[in-house]
mmCIF file of C-alpha atoms and ligand atoms in Angstrom:
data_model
loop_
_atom_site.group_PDB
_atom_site.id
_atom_site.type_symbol
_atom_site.label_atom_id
_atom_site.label_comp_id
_atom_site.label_asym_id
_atom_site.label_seq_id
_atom_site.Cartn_x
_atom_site.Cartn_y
_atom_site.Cartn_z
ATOM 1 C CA UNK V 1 -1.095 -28.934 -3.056
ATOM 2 C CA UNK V 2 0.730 -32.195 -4.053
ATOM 3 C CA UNK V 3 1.285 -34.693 -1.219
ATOM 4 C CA UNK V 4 0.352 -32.114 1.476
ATOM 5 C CA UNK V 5 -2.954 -31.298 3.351
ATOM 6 C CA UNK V 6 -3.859 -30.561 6.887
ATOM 7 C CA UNK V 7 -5.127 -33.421 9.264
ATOM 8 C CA UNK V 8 -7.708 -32.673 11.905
ATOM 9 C CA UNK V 9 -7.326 -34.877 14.837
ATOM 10 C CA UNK V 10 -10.324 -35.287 17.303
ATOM 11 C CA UNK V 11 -10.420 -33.144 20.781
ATOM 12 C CA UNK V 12 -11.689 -34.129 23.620
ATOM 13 C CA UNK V 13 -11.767 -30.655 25.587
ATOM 14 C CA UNK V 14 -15.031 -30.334 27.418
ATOM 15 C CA UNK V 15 -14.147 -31.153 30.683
ATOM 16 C CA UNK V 16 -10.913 -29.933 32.414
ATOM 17 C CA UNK V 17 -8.471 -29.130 29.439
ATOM 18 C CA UNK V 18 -8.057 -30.759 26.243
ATOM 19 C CA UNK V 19 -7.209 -34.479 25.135
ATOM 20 C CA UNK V 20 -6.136 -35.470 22.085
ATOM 21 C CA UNK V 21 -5.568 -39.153 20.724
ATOM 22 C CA UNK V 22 -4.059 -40.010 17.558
ATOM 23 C CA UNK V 23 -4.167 -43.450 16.210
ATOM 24 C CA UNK V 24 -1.734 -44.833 13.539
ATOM 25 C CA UNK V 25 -4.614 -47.084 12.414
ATOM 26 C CA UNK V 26 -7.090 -44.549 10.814
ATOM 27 C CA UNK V 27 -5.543 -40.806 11.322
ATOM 28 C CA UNK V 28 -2.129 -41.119 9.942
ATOM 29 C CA UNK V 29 -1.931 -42.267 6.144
ATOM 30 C CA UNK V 30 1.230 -44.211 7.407
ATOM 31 C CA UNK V 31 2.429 -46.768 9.500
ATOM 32 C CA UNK V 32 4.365 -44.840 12.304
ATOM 33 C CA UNK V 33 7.866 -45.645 12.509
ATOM 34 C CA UNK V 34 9.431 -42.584 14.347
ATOM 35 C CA UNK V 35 8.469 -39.868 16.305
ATOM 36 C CA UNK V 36 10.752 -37.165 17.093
ATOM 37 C CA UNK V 37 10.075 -33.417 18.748
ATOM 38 C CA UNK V 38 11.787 -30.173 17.996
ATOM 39 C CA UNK V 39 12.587 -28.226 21.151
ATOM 40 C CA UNK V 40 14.101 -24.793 22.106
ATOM 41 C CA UNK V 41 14.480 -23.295 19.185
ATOM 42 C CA UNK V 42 15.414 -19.735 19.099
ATOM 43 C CA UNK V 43 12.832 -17.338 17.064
ATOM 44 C CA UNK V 44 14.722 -15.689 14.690
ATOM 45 C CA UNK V 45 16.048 -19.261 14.057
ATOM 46 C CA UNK V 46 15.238 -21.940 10.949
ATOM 47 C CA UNK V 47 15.107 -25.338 10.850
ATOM 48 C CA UNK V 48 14.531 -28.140 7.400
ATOM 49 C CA UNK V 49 15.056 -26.775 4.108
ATOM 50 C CA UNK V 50 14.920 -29.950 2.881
ATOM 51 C CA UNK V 51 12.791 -32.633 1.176
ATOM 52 C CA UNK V 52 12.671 -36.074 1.457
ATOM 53 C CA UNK V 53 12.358 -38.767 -1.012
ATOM 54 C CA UNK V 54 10.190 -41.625 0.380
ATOM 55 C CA UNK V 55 9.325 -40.277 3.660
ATOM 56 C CA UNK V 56 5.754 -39.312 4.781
ATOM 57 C CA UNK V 57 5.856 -37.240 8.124
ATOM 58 C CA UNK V 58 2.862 -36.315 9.889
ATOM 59 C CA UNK V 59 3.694 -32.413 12.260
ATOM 60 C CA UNK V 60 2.211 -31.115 15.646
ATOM 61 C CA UNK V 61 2.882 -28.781 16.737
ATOM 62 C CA UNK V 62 1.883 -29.345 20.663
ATOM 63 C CA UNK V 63 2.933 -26.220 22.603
ATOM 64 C CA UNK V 64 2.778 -22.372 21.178
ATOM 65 C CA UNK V 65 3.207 -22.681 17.265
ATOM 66 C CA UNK V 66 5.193 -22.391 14.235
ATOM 67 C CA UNK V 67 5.105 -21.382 10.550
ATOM 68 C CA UNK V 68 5.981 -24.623 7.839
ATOM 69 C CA UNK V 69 6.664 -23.173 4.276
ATOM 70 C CA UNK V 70 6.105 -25.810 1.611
ATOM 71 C CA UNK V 71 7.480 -26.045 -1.889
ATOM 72 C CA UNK V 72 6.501 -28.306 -4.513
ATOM 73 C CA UNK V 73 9.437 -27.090 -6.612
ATOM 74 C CA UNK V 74 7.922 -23.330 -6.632
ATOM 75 C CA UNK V 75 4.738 -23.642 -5.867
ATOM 76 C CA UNK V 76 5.068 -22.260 -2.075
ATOM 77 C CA UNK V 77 1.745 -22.444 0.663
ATOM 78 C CA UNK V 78 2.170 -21.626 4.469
ATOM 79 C CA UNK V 79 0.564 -22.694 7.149
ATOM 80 C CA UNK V 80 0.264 -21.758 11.145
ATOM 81 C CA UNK V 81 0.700 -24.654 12.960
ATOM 82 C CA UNK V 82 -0.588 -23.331 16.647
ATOM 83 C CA UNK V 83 -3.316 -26.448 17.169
ATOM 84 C CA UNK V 84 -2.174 -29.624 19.161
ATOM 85 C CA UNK V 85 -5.762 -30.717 17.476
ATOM 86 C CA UNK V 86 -4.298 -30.323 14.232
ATOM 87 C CA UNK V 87 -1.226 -31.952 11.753
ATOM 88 C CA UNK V 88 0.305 -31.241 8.790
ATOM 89 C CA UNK V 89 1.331 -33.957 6.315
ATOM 90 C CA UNK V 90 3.603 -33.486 4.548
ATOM 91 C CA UNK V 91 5.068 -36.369 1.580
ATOM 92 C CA UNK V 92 7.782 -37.229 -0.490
ATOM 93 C CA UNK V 93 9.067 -34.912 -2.937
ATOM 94 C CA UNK V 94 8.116 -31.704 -0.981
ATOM 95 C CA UNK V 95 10.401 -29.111 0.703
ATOM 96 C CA UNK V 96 9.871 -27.705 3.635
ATOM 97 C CA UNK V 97 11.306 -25.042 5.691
ATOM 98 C CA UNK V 98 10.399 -23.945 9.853
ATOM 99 C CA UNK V 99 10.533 -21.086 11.608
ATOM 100 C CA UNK V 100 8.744 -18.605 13.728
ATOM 101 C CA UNK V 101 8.944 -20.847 16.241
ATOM 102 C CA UNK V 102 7.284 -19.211 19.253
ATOM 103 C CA UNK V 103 9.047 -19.737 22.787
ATOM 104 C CA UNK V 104 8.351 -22.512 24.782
ATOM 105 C CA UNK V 105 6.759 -24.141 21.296
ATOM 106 C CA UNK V 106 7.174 -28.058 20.748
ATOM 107 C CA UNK V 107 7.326 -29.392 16.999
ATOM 108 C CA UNK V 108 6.465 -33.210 17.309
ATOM 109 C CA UNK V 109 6.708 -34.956 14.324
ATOM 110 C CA UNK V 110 5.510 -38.556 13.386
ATOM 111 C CA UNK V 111 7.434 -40.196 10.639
ATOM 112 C CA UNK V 112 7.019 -43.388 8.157
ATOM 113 C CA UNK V 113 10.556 -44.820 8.480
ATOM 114 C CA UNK V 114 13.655 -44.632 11.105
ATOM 115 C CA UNK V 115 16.028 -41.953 10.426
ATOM 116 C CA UNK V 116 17.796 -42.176 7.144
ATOM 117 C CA UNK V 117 20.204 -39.268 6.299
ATOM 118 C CA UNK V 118 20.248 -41.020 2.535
ATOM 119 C CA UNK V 119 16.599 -40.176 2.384
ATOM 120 C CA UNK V 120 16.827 -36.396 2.095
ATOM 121 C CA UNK V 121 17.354 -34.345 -0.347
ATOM 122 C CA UNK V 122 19.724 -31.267 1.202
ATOM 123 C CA UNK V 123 19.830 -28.557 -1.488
ATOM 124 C CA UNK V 124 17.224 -26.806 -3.059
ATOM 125 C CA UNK V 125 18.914 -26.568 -6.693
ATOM 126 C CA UNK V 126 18.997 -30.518 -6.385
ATOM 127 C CA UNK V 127 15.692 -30.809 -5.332
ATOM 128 C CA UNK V 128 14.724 -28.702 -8.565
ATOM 129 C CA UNK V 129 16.435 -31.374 -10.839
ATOM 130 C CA UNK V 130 15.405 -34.091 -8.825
ATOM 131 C CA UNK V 131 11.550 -33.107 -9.363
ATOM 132 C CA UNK V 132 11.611 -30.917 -12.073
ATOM 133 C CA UNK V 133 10.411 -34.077 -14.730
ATOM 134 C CA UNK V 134 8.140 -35.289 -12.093
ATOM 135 C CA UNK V 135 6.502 -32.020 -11.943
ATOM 136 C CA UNK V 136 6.117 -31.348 -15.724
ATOM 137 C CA UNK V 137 4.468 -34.755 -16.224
ATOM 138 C CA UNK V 138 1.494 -33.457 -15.008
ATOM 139 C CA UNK V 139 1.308 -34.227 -11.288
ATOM 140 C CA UNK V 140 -1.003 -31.840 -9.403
ATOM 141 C CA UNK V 141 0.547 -29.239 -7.151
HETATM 142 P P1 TYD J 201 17.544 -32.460 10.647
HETATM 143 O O1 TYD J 201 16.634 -33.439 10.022
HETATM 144 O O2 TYD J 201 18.570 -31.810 9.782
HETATM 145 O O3 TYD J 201 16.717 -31.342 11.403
HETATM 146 P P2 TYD J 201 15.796 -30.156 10.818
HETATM 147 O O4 TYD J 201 15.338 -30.587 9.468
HETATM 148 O O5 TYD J 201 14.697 -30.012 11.804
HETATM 149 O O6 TYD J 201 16.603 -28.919 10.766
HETATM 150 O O7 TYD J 201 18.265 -33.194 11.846
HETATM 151 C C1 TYD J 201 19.104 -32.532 12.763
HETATM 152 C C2 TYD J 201 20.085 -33.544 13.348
HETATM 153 O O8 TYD J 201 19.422 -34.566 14.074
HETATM 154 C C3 TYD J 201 20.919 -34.237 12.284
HETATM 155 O O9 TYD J 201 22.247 -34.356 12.776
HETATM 156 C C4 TYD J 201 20.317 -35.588 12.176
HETATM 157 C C5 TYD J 201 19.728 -35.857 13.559
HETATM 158 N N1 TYD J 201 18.478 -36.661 13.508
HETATM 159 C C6 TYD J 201 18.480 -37.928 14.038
HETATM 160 O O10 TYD J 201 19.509 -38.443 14.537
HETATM 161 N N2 TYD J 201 17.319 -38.652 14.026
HETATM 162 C C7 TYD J 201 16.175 -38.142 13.502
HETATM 163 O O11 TYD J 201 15.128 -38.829 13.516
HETATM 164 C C8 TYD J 201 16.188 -36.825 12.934
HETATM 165 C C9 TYD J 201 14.950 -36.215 12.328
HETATM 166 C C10 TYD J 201 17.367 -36.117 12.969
#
């Protein structure tokens, strides 16, 4: 699917529990800029519905797990995110939407640039103009 794919990170978890390191040089396809982490969020609850224009975002879930829908204006894949050994990038131009968030789950997501509100793109009608002649030219969903 366009400008998403799932990033395997390497475990250390043969002795007592399970490390995980993540270097910006080599794992992440971006320069890290942010990190944030999505806490408490009730189950029934749902969080993004939104796409970004520029930003590249790397998410971890590292505690219990959570379901990410993506959209590449209608083209829609899920995926489980319930392994701290495991990310999901996610580009520009993509829409995403959380939720199933199990209790006690942490979301922790790295990002290419500081927060910029200017950067997203906030309704999904907008997003389908925004992409809809960068879709038809032929880029692969
Ligand atoms: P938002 O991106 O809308 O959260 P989600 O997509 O997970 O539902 O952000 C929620 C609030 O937090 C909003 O008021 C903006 C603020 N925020 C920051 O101040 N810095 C950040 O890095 C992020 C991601 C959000």
């Amino acid at each position: 699917m366009y400008n998403v794919g799932m990033i395997k990170f390497k475990k250390n978890d043969a002795g007592v529990g399970a490390l995980v390191a993540i270097e910006g040089q080599g794992d992440i396809p971006f320069s890290i800029a942010r990190v944030y982490y999505i806490t408490g969020v009730p189950q029934d609850a749902k969080r993004g519905a939104h796409a970004h224009r520029k930003l590249h975002q790397v998410l971890i879930c590292l505690n219990g797990s959570v379901t990410i829908k993506v959209d590449n204006a209608g083209q829609q894949q899920e995926f489980l995110l319930d392994d701290p050994g495991e990310g999901l990038y996610i580009g520009p131009k993509v829409w995403r939407e959380m939720y199933n968030f199990s209790p006690e789950s942490v979301l922790m997501v790295l990002a290419s640039a500081t927060y910029d509100e200017l950067d997203y793109i906030r309704d999904y009608h907008t997003y389908l103009q925004d992409t809809r002649g960068f879709f038809d030219k032929g880029e692969t969903r």
